[in-house]
Coordinates of N, CA and C in Angstrom, one line a residue:
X374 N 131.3 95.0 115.9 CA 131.8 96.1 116.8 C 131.0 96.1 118.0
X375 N 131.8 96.1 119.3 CA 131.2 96.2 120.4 C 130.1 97.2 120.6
X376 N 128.8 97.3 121.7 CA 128.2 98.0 121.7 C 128.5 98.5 123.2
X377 N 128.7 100.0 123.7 CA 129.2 100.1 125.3 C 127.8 101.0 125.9
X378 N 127.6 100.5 126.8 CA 126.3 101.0 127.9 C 126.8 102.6 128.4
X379 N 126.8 103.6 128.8 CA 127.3 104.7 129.6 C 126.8 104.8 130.4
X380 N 126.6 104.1 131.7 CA 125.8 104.3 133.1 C 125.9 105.1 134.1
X381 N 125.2 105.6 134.5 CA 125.5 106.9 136.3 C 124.6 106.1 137.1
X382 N 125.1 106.5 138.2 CA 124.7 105.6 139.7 C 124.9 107.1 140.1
X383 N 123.3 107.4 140.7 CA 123.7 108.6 141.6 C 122.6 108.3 143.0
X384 N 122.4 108.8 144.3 CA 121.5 109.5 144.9 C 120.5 110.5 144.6
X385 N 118.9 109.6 144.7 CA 118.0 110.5 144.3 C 117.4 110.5 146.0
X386 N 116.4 111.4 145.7 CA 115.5 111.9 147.5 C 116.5 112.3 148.1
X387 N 116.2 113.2 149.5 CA 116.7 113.9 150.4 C 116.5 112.9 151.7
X388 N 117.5 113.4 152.8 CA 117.3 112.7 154.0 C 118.0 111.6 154.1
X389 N 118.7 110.9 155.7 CA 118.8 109.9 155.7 C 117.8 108.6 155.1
X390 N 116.9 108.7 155.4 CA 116.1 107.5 155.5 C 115.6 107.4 153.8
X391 N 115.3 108.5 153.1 CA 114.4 108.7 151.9 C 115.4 108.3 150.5
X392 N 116.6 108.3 151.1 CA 117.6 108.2 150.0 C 118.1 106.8 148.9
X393 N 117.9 107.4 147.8 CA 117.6 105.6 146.8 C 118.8 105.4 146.0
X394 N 119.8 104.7 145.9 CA 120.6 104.8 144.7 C 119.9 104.5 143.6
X395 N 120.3 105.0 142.7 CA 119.5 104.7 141.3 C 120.7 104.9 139.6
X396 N 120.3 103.6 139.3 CA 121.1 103.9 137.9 C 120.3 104.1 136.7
X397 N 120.8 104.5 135.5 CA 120.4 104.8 134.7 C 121.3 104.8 133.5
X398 N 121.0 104.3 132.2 CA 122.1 104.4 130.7 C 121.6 105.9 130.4
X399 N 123.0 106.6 130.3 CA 122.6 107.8 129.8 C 123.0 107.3 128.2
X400 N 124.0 107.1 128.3 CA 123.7 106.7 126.6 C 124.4 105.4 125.9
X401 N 124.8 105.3 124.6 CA 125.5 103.8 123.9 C 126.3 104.6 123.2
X402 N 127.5 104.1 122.7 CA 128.8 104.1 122.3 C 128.5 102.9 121.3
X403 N 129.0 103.0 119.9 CA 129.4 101.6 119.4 C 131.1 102.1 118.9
X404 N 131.8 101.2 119.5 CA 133.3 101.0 118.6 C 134.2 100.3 120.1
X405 N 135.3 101.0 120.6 CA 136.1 100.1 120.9 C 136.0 100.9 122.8
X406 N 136.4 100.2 123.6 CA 136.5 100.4 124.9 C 136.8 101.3 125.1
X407 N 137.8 102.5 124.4 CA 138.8 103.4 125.0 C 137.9 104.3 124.1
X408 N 137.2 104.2 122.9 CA 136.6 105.1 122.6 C 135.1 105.3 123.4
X409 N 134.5 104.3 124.1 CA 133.8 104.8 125.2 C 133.9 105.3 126.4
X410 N 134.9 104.9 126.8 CA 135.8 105.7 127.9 C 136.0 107.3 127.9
X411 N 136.3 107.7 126.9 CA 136.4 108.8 126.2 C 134.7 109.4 126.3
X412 N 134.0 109.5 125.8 CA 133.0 109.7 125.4 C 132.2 109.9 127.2
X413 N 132.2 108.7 127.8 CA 132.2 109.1 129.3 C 132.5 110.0 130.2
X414 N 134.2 110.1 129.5 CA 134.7 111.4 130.4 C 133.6 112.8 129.9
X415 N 133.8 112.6 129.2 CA 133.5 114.5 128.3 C 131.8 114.3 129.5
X416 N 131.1 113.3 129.4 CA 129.9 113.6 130.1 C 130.3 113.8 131.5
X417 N 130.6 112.8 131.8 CA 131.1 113.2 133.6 C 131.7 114.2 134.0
X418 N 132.1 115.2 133.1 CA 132.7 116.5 133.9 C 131.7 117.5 133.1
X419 N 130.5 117.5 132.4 CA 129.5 118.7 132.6 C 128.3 118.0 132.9
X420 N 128.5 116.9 134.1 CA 127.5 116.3 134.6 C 126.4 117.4 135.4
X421 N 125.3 116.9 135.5 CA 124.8 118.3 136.4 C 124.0 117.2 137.3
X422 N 124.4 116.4 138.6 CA 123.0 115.5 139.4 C 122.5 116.2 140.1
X423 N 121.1 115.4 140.4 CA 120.1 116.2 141.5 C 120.4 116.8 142.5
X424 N 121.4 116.0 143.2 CA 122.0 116.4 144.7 C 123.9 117.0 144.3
X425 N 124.1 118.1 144.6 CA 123.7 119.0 145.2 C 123.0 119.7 144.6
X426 N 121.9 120.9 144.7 CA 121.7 121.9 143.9 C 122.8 122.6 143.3
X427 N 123.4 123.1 144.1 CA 124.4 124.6 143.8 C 125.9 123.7 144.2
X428 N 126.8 123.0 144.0 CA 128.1 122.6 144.4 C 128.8 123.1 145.0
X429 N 129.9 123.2 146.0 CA 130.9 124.2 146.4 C 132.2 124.0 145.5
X430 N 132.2 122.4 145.6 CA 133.3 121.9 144.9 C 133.3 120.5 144.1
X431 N 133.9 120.5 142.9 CA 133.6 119.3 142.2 C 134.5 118.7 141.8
X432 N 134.8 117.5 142.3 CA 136.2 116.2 142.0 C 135.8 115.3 140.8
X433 N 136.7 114.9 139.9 CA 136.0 114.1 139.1 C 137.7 112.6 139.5
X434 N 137.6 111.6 139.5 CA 138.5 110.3 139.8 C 138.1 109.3 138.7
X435 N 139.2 109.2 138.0 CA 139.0 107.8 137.3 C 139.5 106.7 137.8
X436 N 138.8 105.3 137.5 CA 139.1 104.3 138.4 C 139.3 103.5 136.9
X437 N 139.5 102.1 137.6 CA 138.9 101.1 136.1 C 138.3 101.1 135.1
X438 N 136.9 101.0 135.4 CA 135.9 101.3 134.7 C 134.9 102.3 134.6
X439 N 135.7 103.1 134.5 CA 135.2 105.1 134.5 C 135.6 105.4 135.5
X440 N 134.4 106.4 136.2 CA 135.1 107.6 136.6 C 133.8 107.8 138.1
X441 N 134.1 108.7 139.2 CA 133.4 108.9 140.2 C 133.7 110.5 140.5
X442 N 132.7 111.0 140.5 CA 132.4 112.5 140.7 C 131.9 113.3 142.1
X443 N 132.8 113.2 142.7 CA 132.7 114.0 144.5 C 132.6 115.0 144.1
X444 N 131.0 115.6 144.8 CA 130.8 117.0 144.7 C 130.3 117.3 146.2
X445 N 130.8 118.4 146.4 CA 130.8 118.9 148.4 C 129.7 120.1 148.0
X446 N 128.5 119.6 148.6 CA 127.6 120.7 149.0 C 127.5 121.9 150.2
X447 N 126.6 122.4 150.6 CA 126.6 123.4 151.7 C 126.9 122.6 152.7
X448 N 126.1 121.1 153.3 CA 126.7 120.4 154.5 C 126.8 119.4 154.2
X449 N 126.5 118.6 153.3 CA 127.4 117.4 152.8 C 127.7 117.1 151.6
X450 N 128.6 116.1 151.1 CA 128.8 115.8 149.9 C 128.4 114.5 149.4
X451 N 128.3 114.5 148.1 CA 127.4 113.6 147.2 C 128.7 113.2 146.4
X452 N 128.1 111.9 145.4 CA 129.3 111.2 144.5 C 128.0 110.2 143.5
X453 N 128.8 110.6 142.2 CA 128.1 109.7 140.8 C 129.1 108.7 140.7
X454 N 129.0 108.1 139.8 CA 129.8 107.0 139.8 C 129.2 106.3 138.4
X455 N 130.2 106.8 137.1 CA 130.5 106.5 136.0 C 130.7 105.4 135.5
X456 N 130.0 104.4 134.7 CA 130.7 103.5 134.0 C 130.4 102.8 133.1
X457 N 131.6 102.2 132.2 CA 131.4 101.8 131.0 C 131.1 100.2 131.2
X458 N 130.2 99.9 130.5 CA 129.8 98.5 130.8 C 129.4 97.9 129.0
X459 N 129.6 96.9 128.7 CA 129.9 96.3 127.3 C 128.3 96.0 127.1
X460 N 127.7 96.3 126.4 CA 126.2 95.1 126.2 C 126.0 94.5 125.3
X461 N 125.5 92.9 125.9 CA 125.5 91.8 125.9 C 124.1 91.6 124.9
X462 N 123.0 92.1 125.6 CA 121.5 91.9 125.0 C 120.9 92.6 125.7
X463 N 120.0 92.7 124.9 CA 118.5 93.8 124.7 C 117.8 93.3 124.2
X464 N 116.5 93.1 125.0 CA 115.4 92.5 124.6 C 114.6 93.7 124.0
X465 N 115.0 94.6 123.8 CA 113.8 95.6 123.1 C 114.7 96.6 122.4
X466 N 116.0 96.0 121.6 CA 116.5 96.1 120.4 C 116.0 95.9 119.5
X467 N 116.1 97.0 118.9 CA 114.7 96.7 116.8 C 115.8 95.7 116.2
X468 N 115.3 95.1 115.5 CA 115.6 93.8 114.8 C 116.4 94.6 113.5
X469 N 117.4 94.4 113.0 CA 118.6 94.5 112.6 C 117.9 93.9 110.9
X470 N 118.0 95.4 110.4 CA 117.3 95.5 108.9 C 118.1 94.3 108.1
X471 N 117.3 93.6 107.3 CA 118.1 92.7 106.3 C 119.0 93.3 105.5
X472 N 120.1 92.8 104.6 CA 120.6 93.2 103.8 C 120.2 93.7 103.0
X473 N 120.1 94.5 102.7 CA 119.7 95.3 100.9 C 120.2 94.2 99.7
X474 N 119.6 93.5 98.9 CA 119.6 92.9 97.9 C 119.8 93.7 96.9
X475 N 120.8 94.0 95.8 CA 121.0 94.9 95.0 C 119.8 94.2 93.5
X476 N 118.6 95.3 93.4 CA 118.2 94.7 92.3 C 118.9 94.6 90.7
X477 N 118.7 93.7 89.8 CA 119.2 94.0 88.7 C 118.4 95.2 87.4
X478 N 119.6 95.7 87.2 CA 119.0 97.2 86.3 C 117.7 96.6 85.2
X479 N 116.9 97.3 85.8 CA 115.8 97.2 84.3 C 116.3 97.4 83.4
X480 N 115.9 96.4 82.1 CA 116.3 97.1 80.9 C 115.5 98.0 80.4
X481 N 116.8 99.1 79.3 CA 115.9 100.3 79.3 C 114.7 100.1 78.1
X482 N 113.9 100.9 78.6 CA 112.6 100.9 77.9 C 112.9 101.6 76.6
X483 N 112.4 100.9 75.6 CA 112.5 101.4 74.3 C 110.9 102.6 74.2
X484 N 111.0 103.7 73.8 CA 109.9 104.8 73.8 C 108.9 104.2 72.5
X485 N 107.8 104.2 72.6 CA 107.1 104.1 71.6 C 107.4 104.6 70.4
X486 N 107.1 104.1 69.3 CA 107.3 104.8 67.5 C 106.0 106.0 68.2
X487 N 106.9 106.8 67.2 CA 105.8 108.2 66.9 C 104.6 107.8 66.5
X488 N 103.6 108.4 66.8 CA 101.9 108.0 65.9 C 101.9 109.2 65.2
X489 N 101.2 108.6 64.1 CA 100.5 109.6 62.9 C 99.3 109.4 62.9
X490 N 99.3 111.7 63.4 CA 97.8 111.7 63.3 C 97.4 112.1 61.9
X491 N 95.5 111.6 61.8 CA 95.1 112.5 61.2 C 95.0 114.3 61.2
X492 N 94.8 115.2 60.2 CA 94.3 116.5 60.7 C 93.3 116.3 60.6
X493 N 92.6 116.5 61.8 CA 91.4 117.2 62.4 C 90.5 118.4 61.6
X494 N 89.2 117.7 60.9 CA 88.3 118.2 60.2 C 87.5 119.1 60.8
X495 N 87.5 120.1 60.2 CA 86.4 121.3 61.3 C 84.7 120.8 60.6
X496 N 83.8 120.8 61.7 CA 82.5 120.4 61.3 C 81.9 121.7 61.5
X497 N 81.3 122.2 60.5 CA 80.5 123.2 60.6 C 79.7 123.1 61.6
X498 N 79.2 124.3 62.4 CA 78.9 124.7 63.3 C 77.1 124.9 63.3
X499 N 76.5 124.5 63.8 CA 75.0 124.7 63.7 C 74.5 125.4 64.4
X500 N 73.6 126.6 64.4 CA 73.7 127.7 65.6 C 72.2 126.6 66.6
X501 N 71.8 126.9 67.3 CA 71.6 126.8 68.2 C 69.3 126.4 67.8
X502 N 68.9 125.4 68.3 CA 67.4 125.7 67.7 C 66.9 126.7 68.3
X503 N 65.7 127.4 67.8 CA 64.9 128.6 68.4 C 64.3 128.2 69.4
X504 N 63.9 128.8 70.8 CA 63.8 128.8 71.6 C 62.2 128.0 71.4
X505 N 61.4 127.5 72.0 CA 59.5 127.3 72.2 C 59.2 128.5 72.8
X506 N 57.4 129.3 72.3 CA 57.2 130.2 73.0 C 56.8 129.9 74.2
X507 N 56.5 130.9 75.5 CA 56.2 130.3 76.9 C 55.1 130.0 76.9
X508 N 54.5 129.1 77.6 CA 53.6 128.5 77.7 C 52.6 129.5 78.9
X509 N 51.2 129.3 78.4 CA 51.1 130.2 79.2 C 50.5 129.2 80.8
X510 N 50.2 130.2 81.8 CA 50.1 129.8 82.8 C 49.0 128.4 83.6
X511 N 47.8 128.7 82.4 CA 47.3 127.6 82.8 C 46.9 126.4 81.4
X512 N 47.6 126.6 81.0 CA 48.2 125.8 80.0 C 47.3 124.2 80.2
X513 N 47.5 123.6 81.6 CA 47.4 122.2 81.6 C 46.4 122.1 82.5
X514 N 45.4 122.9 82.7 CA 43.8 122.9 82.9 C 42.9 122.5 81.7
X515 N 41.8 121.6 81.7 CA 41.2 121.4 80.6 C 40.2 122.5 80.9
X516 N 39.7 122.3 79.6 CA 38.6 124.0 79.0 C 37.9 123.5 79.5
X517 N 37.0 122.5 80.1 CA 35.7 121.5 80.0 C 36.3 120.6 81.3
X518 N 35.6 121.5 82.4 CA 35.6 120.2 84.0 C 35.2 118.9 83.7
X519 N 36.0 117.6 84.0 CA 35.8 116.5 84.0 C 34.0 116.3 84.6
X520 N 34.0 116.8 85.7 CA 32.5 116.9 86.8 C 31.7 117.1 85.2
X521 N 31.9 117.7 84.4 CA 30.4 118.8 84.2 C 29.7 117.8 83.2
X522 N 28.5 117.8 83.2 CA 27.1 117.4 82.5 C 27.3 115.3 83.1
X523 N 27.9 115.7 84.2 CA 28.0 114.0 84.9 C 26.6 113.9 85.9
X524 N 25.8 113.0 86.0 CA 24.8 113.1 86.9 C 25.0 113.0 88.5
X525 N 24.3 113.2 89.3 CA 24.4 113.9 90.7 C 24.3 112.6 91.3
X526 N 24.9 112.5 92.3 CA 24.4 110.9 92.8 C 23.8 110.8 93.8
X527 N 22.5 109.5 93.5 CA 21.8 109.9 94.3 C 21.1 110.2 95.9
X528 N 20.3 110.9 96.6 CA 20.9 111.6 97.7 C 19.8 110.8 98.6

């Protein structure tokens, strides 16, 4: 199936001198010529371009290959210019997903056989050992200074 470009060619900048034609794809169509054509029109008549701001009056003319849009501003008039164009290539087109391979159905998993448990033996319960009393605070001082009945060295 064809792929169709939807292009506008309008006047951007103000002034004799400053003025640039410029195009742009407003958007793609895929199917047949007349259904892009179509799809064109409907945009080109609630087209809104830069120039004029405010319109007085707005012509829309189909030619060949689309359509051209005379619009009369306060002192002069401006024109878009519609068209349907077929595309060919696109170099920054995503690459066109492979076919889907239909896998074949797993076969269905048979569920495990039931397990047999044992019941669960209660072990009597052992309460808890008695606490140690506290130790007291200087507990881990010897009674007997290491220093004492050692001789004095001499001076």
């Amino acid at each position: 199936m064809p792929r169709w470009g939807l292009l506008v060619e309008q006047n951007l900048g103000l002034g004799g001198q400053r003025r640039v034609w410029s195009a742009g794809v407003m958007d793609h169509v895929d199917g047949t010529r007349e259904e892009a054509l179509e799809a064109l029109r409907q945009r080109a008549e609630v087209y809104k371009p830069l120039h004029p701001a405010s319109p007085k009056r707005r012509r829309l003319y189909r030619e060949r290959d689309g359509f051209v849009l005379v619009l009369d501003g306060a002192w002069q008039s401006f024109h878009c210019r519609f068209t349907v164009m077929e595309e060919l290539y696109d170099s920054a087109a995503p690459e066109p997903e492979p076919q889907a391979v239909p896998e074949p159905e797993p076969e269905p998993v048979q569920p495990p056989p039931p397990v047999r448990r044992r019941p669960v033996q209660r072990r009597a319960v052992q309460p808890p050992p008695e606490p140690e009393p506290e130790r007291a605070w200087d507990a881990d001082v010897p009674e007997v200074p290491s220093w004492l009945n050692r001789d004095r060295p001499p001076s």
